[in-house]
Coordinates of C-alpha atoms in Angstrom, one line a residue:
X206 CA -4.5 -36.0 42.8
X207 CA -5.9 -38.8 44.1
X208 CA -7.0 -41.4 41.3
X209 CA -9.4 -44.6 42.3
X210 CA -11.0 -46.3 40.4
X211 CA -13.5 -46.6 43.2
X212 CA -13.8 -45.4 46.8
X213 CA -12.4 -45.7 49.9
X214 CA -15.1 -46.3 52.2
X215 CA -19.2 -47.1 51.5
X216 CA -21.9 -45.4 50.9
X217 CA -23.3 -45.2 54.4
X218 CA -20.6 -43.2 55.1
X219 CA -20.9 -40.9 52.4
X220 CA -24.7 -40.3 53.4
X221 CA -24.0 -39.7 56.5
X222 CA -20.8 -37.4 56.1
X223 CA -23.2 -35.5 53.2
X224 CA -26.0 -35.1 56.2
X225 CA -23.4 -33.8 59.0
X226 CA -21.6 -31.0 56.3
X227 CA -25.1 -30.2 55.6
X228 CA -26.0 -29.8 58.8
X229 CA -23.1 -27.4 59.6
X230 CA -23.1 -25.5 56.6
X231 CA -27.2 -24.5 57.5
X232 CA -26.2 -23.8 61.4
X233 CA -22.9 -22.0 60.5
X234 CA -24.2 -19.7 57.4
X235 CA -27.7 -18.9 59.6
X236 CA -25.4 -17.8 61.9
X237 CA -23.0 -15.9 60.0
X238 CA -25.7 -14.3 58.8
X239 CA -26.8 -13.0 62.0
X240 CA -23.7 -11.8 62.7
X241 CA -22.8 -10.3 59.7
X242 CA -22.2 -6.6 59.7
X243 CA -25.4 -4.6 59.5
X244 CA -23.7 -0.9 58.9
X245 CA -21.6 0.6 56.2
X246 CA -18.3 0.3 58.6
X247 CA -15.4 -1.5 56.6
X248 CA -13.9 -1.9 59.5
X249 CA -16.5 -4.7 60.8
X250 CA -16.4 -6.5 57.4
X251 CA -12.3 -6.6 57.8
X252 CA -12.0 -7.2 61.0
X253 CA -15.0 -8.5 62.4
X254 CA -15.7 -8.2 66.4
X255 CA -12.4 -7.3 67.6
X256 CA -13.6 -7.9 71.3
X257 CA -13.4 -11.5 71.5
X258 CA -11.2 -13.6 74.3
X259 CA -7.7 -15.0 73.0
X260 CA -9.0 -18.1 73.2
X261 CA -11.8 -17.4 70.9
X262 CA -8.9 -15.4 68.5
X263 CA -6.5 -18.5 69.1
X264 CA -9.1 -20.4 67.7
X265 CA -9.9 -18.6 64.3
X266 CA -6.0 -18.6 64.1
X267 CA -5.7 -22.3 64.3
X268 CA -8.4 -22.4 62.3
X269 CA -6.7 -20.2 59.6
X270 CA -3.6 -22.2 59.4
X271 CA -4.4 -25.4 59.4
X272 CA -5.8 -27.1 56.2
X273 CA -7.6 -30.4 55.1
X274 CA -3.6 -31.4 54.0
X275 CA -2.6 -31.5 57.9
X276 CA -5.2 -33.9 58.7
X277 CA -5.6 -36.1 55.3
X278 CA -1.9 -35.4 53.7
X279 CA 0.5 -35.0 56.4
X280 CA -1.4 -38.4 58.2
X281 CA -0.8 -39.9 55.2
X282 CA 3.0 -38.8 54.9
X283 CA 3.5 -39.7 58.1
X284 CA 1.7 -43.4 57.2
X285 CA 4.0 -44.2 54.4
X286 CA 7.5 -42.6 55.3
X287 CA 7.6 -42.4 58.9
X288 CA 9.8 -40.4 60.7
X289 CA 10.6 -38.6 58.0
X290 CA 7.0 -37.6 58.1
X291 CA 7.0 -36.7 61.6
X292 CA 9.5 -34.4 60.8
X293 CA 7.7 -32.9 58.0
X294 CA 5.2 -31.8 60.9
X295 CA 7.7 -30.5 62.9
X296 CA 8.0 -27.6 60.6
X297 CA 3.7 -26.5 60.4
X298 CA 4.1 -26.4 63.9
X299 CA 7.1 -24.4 63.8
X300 CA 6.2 -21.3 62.0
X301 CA 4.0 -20.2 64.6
X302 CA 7.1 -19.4 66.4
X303 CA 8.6 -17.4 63.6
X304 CA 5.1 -15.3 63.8
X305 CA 4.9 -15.1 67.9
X306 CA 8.6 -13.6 67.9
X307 CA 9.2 -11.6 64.8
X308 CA 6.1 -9.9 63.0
X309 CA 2.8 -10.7 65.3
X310 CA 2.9 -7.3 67.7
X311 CA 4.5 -4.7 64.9
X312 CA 2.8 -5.4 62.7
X313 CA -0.5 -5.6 64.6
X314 CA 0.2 -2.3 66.1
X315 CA 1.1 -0.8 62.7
X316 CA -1.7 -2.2 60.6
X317 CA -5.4 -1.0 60.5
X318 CA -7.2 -3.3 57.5
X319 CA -4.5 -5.3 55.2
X320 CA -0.5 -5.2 55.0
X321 CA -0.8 -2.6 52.6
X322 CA -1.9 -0.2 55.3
X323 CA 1.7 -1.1 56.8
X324 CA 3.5 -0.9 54.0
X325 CA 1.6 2.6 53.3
X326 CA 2.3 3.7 56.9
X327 CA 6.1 2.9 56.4
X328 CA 6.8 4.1 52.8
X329 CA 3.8 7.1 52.7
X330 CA 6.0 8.5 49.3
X331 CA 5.3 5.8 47.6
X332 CA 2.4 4.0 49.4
X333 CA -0.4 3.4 46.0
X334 CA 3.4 1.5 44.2
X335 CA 3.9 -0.5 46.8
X336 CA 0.3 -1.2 47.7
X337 CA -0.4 -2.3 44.0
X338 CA 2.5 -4.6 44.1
X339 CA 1.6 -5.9 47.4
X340 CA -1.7 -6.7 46.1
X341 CA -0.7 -8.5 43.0
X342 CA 1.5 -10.6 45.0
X343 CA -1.5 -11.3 47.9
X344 CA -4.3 -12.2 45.3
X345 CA -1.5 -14.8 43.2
X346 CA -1.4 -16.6 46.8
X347 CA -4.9 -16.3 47.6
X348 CA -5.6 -17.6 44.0
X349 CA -3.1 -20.4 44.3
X350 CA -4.1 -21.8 47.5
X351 CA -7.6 -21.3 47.2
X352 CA -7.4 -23.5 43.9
X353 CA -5.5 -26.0 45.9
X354 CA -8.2 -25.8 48.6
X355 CA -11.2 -26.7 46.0
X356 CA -9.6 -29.1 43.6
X357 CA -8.8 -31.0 47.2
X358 CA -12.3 -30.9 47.6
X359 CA -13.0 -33.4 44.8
X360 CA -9.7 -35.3 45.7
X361 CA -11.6 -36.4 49.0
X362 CA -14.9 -37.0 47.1
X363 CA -12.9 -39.5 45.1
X364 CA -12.6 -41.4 48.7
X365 CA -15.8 -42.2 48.5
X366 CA -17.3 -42.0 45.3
X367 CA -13.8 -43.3 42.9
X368 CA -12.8 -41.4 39.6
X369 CA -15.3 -38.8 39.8
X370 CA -17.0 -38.1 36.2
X371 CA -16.6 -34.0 34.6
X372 CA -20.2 -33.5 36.3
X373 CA -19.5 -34.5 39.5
X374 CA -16.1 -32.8 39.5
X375 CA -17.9 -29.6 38.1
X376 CA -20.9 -29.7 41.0
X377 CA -18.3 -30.1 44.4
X378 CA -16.4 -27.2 42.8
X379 CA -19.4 -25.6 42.6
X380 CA -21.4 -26.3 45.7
X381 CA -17.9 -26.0 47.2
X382 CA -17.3 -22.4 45.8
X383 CA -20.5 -21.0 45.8
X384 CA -20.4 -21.5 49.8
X385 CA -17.2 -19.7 50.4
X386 CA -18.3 -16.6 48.4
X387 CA -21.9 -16.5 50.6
X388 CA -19.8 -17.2 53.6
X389 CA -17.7 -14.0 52.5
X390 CA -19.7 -11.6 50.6
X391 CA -22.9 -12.0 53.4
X392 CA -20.6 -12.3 56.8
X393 CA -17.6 -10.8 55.7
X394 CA -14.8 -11.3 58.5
X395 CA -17.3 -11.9 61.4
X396 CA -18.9 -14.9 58.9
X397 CA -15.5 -16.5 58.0
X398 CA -14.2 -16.2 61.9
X399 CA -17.6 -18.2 62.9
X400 CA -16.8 -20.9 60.4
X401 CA -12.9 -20.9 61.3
X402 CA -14.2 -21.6 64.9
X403 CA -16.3 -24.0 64.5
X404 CA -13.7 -25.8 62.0
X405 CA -11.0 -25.4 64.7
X406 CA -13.4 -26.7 67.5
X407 CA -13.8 -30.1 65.2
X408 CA -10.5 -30.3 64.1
X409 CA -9.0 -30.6 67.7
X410 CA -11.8 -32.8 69.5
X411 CA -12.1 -34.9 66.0
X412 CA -8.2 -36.0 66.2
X413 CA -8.3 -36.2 69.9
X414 CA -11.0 -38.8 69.8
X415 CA -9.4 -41.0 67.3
X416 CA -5.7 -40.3 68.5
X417 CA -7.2 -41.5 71.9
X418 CA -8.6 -44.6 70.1
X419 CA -5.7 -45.7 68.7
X420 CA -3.8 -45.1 71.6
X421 CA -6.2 -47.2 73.9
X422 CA -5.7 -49.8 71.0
X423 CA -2.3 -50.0 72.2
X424 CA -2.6 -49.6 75.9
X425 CA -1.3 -46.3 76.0
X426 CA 2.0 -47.8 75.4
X427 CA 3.8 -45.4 72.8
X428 CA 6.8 -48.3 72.0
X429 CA 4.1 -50.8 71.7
X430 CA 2.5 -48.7 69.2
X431 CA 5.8 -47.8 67.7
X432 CA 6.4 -51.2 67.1
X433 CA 2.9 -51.8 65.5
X434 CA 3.7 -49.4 63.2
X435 CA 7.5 -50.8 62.5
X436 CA 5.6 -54.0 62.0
X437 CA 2.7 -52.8 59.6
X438 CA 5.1 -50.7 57.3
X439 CA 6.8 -54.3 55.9
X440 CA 10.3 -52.6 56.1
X441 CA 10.8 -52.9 59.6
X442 CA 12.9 -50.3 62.0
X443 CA 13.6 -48.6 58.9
X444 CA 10.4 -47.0 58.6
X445 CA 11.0 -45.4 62.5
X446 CA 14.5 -43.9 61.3
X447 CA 15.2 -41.2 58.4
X448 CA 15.7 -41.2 54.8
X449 CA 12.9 -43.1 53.6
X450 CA 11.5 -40.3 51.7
X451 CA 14.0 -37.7 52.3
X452 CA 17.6 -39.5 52.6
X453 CA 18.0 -41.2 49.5
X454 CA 20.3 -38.6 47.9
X455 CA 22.2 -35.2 48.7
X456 CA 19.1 -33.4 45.8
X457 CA 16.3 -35.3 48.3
X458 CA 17.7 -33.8 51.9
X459 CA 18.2 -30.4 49.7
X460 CA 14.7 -30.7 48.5
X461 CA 13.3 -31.4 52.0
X462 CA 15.0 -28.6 53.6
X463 CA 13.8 -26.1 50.8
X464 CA 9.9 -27.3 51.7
X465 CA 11.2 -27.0 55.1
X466 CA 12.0 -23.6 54.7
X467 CA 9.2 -22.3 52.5
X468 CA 6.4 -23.6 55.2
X469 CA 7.6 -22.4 58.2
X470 CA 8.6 -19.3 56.6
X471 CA 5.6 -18.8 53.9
X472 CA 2.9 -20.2 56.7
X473 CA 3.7 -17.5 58.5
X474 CA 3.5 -15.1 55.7
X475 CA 0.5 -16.2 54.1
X476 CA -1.8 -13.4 53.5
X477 CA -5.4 -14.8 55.6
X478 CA -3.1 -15.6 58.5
X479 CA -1.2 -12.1 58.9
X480 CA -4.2 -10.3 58.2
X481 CA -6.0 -12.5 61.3
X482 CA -3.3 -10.8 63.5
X483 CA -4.8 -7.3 63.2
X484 CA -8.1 -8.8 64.6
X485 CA -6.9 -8.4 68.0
X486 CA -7.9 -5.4 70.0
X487 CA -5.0 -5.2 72.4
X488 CA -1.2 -6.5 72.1
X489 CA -1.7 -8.5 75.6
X490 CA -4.8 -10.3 73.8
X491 CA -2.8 -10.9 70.1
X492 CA 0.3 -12.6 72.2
X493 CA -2.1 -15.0 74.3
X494 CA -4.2 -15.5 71.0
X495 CA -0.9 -16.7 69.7
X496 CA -0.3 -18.5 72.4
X497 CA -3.3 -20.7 72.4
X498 CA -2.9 -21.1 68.5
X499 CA 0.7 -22.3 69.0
X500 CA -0.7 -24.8 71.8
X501 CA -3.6 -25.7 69.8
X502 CA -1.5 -26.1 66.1
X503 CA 1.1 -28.1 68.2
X504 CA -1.8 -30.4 69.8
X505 CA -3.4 -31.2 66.0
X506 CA 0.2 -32.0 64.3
X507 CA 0.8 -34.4 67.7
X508 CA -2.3 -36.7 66.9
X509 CA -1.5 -35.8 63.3
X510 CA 1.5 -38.2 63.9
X511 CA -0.5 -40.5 66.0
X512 CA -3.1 -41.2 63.3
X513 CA -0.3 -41.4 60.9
X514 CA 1.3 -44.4 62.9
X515 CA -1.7 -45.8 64.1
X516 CA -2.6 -46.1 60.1
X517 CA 0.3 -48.0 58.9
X518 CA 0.4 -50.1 62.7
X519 CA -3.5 -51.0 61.9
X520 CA -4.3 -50.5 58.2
X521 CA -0.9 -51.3 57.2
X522 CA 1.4 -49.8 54.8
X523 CA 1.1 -51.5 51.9
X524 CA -2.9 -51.5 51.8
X525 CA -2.6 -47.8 52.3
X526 CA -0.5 -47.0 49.1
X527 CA -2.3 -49.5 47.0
X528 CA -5.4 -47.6 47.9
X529 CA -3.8 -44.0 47.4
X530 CA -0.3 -43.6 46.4
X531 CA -0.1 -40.6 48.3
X532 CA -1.4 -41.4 51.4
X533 CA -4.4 -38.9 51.9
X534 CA -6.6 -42.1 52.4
X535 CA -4.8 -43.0 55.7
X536 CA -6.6 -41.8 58.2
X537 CA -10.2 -42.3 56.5
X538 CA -9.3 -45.9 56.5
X539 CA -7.6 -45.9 60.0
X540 CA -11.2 -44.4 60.7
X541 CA -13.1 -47.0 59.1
X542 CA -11.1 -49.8 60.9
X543 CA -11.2 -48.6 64.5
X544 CA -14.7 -46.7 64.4
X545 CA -16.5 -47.8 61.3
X546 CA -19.1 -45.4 59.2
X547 CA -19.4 -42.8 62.1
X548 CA -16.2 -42.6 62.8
X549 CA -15.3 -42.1 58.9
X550 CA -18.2 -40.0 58.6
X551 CA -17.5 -37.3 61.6
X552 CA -13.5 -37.3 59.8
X553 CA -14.8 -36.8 56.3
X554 CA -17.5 -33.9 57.4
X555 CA -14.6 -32.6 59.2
X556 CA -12.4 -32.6 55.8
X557 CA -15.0 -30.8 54.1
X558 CA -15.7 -28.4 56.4
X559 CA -11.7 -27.9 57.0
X560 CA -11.7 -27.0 53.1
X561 CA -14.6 -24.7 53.0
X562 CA -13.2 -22.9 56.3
X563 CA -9.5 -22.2 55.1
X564 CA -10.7 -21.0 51.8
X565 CA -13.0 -18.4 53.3
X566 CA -10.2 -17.1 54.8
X567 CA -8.2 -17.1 51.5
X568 CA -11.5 -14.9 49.7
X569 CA -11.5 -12.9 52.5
X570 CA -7.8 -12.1 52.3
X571 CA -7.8 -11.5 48.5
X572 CA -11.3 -9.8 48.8
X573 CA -9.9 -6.8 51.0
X574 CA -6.5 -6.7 49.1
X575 CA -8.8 -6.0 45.5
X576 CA -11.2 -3.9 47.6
X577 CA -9.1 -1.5 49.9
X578 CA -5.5 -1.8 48.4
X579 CA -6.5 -1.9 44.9
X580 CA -9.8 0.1 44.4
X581 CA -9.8 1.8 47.5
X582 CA -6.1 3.4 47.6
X583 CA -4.8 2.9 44.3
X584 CA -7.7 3.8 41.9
X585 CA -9.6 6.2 44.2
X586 CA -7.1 7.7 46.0
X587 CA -8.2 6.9 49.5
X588 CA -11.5 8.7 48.4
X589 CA -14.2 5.9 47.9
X590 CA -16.6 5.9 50.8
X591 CA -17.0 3.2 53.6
X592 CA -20.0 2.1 51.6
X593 CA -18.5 2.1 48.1
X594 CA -15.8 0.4 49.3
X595 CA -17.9 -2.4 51.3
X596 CA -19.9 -2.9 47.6
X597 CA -16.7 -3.5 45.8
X598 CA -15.4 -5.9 48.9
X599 CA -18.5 -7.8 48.3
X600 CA -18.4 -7.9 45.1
X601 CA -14.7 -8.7 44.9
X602 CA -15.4 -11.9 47.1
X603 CA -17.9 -12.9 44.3
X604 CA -15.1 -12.2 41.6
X605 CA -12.2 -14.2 43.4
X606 CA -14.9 -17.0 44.0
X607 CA -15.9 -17.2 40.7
X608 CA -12.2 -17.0 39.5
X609 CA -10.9 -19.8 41.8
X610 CA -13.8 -22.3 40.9
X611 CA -12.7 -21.3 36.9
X612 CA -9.4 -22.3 37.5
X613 CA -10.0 -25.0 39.6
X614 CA -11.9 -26.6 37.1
X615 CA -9.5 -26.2 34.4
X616 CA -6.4 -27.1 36.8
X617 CA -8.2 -30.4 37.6
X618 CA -5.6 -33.5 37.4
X619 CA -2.9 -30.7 38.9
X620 CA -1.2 -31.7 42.2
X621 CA -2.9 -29.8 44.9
X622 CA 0.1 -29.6 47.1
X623 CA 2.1 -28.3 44.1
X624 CA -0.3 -25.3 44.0
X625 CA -0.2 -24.9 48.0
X626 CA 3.9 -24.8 48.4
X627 CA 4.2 -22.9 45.1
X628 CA 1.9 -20.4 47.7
X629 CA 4.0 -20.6 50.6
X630 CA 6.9 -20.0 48.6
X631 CA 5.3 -17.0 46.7
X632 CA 4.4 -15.6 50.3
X633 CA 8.2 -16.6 52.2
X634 CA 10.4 -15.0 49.1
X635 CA 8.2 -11.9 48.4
X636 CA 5.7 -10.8 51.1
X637 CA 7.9 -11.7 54.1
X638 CA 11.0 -10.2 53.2
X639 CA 9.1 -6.8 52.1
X640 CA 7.3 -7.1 55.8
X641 CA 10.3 -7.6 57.5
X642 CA 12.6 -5.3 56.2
X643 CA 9.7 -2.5 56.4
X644 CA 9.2 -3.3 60.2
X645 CA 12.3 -3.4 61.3
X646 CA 15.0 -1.7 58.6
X647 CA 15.9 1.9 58.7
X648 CA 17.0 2.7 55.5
X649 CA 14.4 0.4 53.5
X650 CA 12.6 2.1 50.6
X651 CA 10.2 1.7 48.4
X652 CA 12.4 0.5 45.3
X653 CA 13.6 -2.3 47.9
X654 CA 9.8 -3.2 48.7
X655 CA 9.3 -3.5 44.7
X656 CA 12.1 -5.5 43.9
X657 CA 11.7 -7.8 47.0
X658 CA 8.0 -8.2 46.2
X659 CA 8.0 -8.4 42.4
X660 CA 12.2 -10.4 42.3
X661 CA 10.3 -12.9 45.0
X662 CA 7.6 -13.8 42.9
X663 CA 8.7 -14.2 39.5
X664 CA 11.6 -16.0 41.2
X665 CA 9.3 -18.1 43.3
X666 CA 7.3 -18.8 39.8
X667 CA 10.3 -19.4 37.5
X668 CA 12.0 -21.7 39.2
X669 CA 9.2 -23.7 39.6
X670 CA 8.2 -23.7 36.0
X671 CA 11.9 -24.8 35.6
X672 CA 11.7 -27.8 38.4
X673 CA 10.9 -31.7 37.9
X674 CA 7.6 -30.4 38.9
X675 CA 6.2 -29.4 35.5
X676 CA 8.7 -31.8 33.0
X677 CA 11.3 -34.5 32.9
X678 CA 9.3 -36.7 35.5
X679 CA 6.2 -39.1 35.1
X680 CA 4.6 -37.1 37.2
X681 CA 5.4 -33.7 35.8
X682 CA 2.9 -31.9 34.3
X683 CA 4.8 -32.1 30.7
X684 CA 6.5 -35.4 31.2
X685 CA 7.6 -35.7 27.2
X686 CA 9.8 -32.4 27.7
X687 CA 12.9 -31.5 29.7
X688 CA 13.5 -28.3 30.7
X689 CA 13.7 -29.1 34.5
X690 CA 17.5 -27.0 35.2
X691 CA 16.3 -26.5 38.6
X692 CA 16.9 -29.9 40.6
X693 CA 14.8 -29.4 43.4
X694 CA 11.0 -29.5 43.9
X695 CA 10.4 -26.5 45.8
X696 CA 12.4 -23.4 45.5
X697 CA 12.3 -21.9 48.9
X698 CA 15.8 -22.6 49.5
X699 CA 16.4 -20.1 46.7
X700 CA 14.1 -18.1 46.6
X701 CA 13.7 -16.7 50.1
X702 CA 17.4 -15.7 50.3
X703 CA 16.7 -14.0 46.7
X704 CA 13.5 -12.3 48.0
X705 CA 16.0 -10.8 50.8
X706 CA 18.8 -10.4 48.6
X707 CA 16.5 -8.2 46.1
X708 CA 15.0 -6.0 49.3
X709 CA 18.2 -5.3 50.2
X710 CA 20.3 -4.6 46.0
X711 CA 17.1 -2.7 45.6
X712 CA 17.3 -0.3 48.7
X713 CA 21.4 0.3 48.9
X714 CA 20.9 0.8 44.9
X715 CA 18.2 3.0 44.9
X716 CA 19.5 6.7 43.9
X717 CA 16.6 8.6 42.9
X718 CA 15.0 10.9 46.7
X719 CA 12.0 10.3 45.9
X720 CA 12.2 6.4 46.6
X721 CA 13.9 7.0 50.4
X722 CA 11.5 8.6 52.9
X723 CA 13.0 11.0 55.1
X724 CA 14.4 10.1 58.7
X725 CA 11.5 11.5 60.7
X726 CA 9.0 9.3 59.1
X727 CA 10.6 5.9 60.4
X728 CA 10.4 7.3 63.6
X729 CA 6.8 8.4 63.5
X730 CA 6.2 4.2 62.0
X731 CA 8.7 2.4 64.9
X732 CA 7.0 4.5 67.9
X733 CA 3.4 3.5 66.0
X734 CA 5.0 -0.2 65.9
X735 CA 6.3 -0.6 69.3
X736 CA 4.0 1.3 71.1
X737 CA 0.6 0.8 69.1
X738 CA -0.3 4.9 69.6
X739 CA 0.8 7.3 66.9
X740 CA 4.4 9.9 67.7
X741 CA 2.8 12.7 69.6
X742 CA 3.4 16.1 67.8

């Protein structure tokens, strides 16, 4: 959380960042309107239009992955510890990898609305078990990181406006929330892809304008600018080599690591962004929609890093953590400096927006889980109608908003990025190894898939509860107590290998038939994954 006891920039800039959002929340909602599914077909409202160009795909993908931290926090990391915060980008950009190579085509063949249908396709015995668990694990990530994504949202108003008071925390939440569920309930998927587009379409040419600033600051000279920022950090060559955030002891490089682990691992397993690969109407079109999202994600984290030095070479290192201890007031300030109110305004408006996009995609996520997982398969039985279950989607979009603004509220002084890794780990330990063991893993049943997905999360959540995160620390939630046993910050580097650990106990273990499926139906789900057509009879 960001604490000031008055803002970043001036007012100007806060009037005209308040008329640009404004301005793109009326164009973007008229249009999702417009677009929104007219018919009772779930299948629109899921999936939206699944005939657009992989550049257009590639675009809602980037769009999906990347949050208002990569351009405010992981600036700012990169501002105050250097290459160690180069390295931290390293890994968002990385995961895309682990999604192009591993899951993207199976699972895209395999899946029809959510990855419950996969997980029903693949264990078909036990299909409304696994489903429920699958849910309950998808909405506690949703939840998490769409909590994350509006208590950020007051966390940049306090750029501008200082300590926020409980009203004006209360109204951004509000106004904040309220636009994600209208985004979702009235456009469904083809309303939150429109939003991701034109959030991805910002993001890139917004940190490609100022990365080209700040590099024609410096001649296009990289050392030159390399040096600027040795210079402007106060400690020197230190700041270009590692261990200044990372290095200091054998706990920090484990720590570092385990966040290492849980984003390219949990990124790639978050819930909106593996139910954006079943958009895709073809294979061909999901691997060159991957492709441009890889080239487009790698692009942003570049002039992610060139912001970052450009902020400590021009602002200067000290002035940024006096400001904000953690840094997300780098590149608004780097802004201010080099291209004064516009500048800062067109980076704020593109904060916002970047907020309101991602967690659209999050309701939208958690909105088809409750929908078509929970009410749809589980409670109905696969008997609701297309209608039926498009009311309860919409309405379920209105229920996740409403919860997510509630605990947001409540949360408020929580660390956001807490709440997003605890979501990344939640989504690496439990959904991913359940995914991958069901695509790929013969034998896998569906008492593996429960312990995998139920072992992953309470693993995920304990260990957490258990960290420096909530007590022992000044910064812990309960600083008084001390009941930190686990060392390390985030628990990834545990808790995936116990997510895969569980899959497997809980599958080799399993001795009841009636929680193996038999040989045949494997084959039917690896022809349906490889191939994308169904084993002929």
């Amino acid at each position: 959380m960001v604490t000031l006891s008055a803002g970043v920039v001036g007012g100007f800039s806060l009037k005209l960042t308040f008329i640009l959002f404004v301005s793109v929340v009326v164009v973007s909602m008229f249009t999702a309107l417009i677009i929104a599914p007219q018919g009772d077909e779930i299948s629109e409202f899921y999936l939206g239009n699944r005939t657009m160009t992989p550049l257009r795909n590639g675009l809602a993908m980037c769009g999906d992955y990347l949050s208002a931290a990569t351009l405010l926090g992981s600036t700012g990391l990169v501002a105050l510890t250097g290459y160690d915060g180069l390295l931290y980008l390293v890994g968002t950009s990385v995961a895309w990898v682990m999604v192009l190579l591993l899951i993207a085509e199976p699972l895209r063949n395999s899946g029809k609305f959510t990855l419950g249908d996969t997980l029903a396709l693949r264990l078909p015995r036990n299909q409304r078990s696994v489903r429920l668990a699958l849910a309950f694990c998808t909405l506690t990530v949703t939840v998490l990181y769409l909590v994350a994504q509006l208590v950020g949202s007051v966390a940049l108003l306090t750029q501008f406006l200082g300590e926020p008071s409980s009203a004006t925390r209360t109204l951004c939440i509000v106004a904040i929330g309220t636009l994600v569920v209208l985004y979702v309930a009235l456009g469904g998927m083809p309303g939150a892809t429109f939003i991701q587009i034109v959030k991805a379409v910002m993001l890139v040419v917004g940190v490609a304008v100022t990365a080209v600033m700040v590099l024609h600051r410096y001649n296009w000279n990289v050392d030159d600018l390399l040096g600027g920022a040795a210079s402007g950090s106060g400690i020197g060559q230190r700041f270009l080599e590692p261990g200044l955030r990372y290095g200091g002891s054998t706990t920090s490089k484990l720590d570092f690591f385990s966040l290492q682990i849980a984003i390219v691992l949990g990124l790639a397993a978050l819930p909106h962004v593996m139910m954006r690969l079943l958009a895709p109407s073809a294979t061909r079109v999901l691997r060159r929609s991957i492709l441009w999202a890889m080239g487009l994600v790698g692009f942003v984290c570049l002039a992610a890093g060139v912001l970052g030095l450009g902020a400590t070479a021009i602002v200067g290192r000290d002035v940024i953590a006096d400001i904000d201890a953690k840094g997300d007031a780098a590149v608004l300030l780097l802004a201010q400096d080099i291209g004064g109110a516009l500048l800062t305004a067109l980076i704020s408006c593109l904060a916002f927006v970047t907020l309101l996009a991602v967690a659209a995609g999050l309701t939208l996520a958690a909105a088809s889980s409750l929908a078509h997982d929970l009410y749809g398969e589980v409670v109905r039985k696969g008997r609701a109608s297309q209608r039926e279950e498009l009311t309860v989607a919409r309405l379920s979009a209105v229920v996740i908003g409403v919860l997510g603004m509630l605990l947001a509220l409540v949360s408020w002084g929580t660390n956001t990025a807490t709440l997003a890794f605890l979501a990344f780990a939640i989504a690496a330990s439990a959904i991913l190894p359940t995914m991958v063991y069901s695509l790929f893993w013969r034998r896998f049943n569906a008492r593996g898939a429960l312990l995998s997905l139920y072992g992953g999360l309470i693993t995920s959540v304990l260990l957490v509860v258990c960290s420096p995160v909530v007590s022992s620390r000044p910064a812990s939630f309960y600083p008084d107590a001390d009941f930190a046993f686990f060392p390390l910050q985030n628990p990834g580097i545990v808790s995936v290998p116990a997510g895969f650990l569980l899959g497997w106990l809980g599958t080799v273990l399993a001795s009841r038939p009636k929680d193996s499926e038999p040989p045949e139906t494997y084959e039917r789900f690896e022809v349906r994954a490889v191939l994308g057509v169904d084993q002929p009879v």
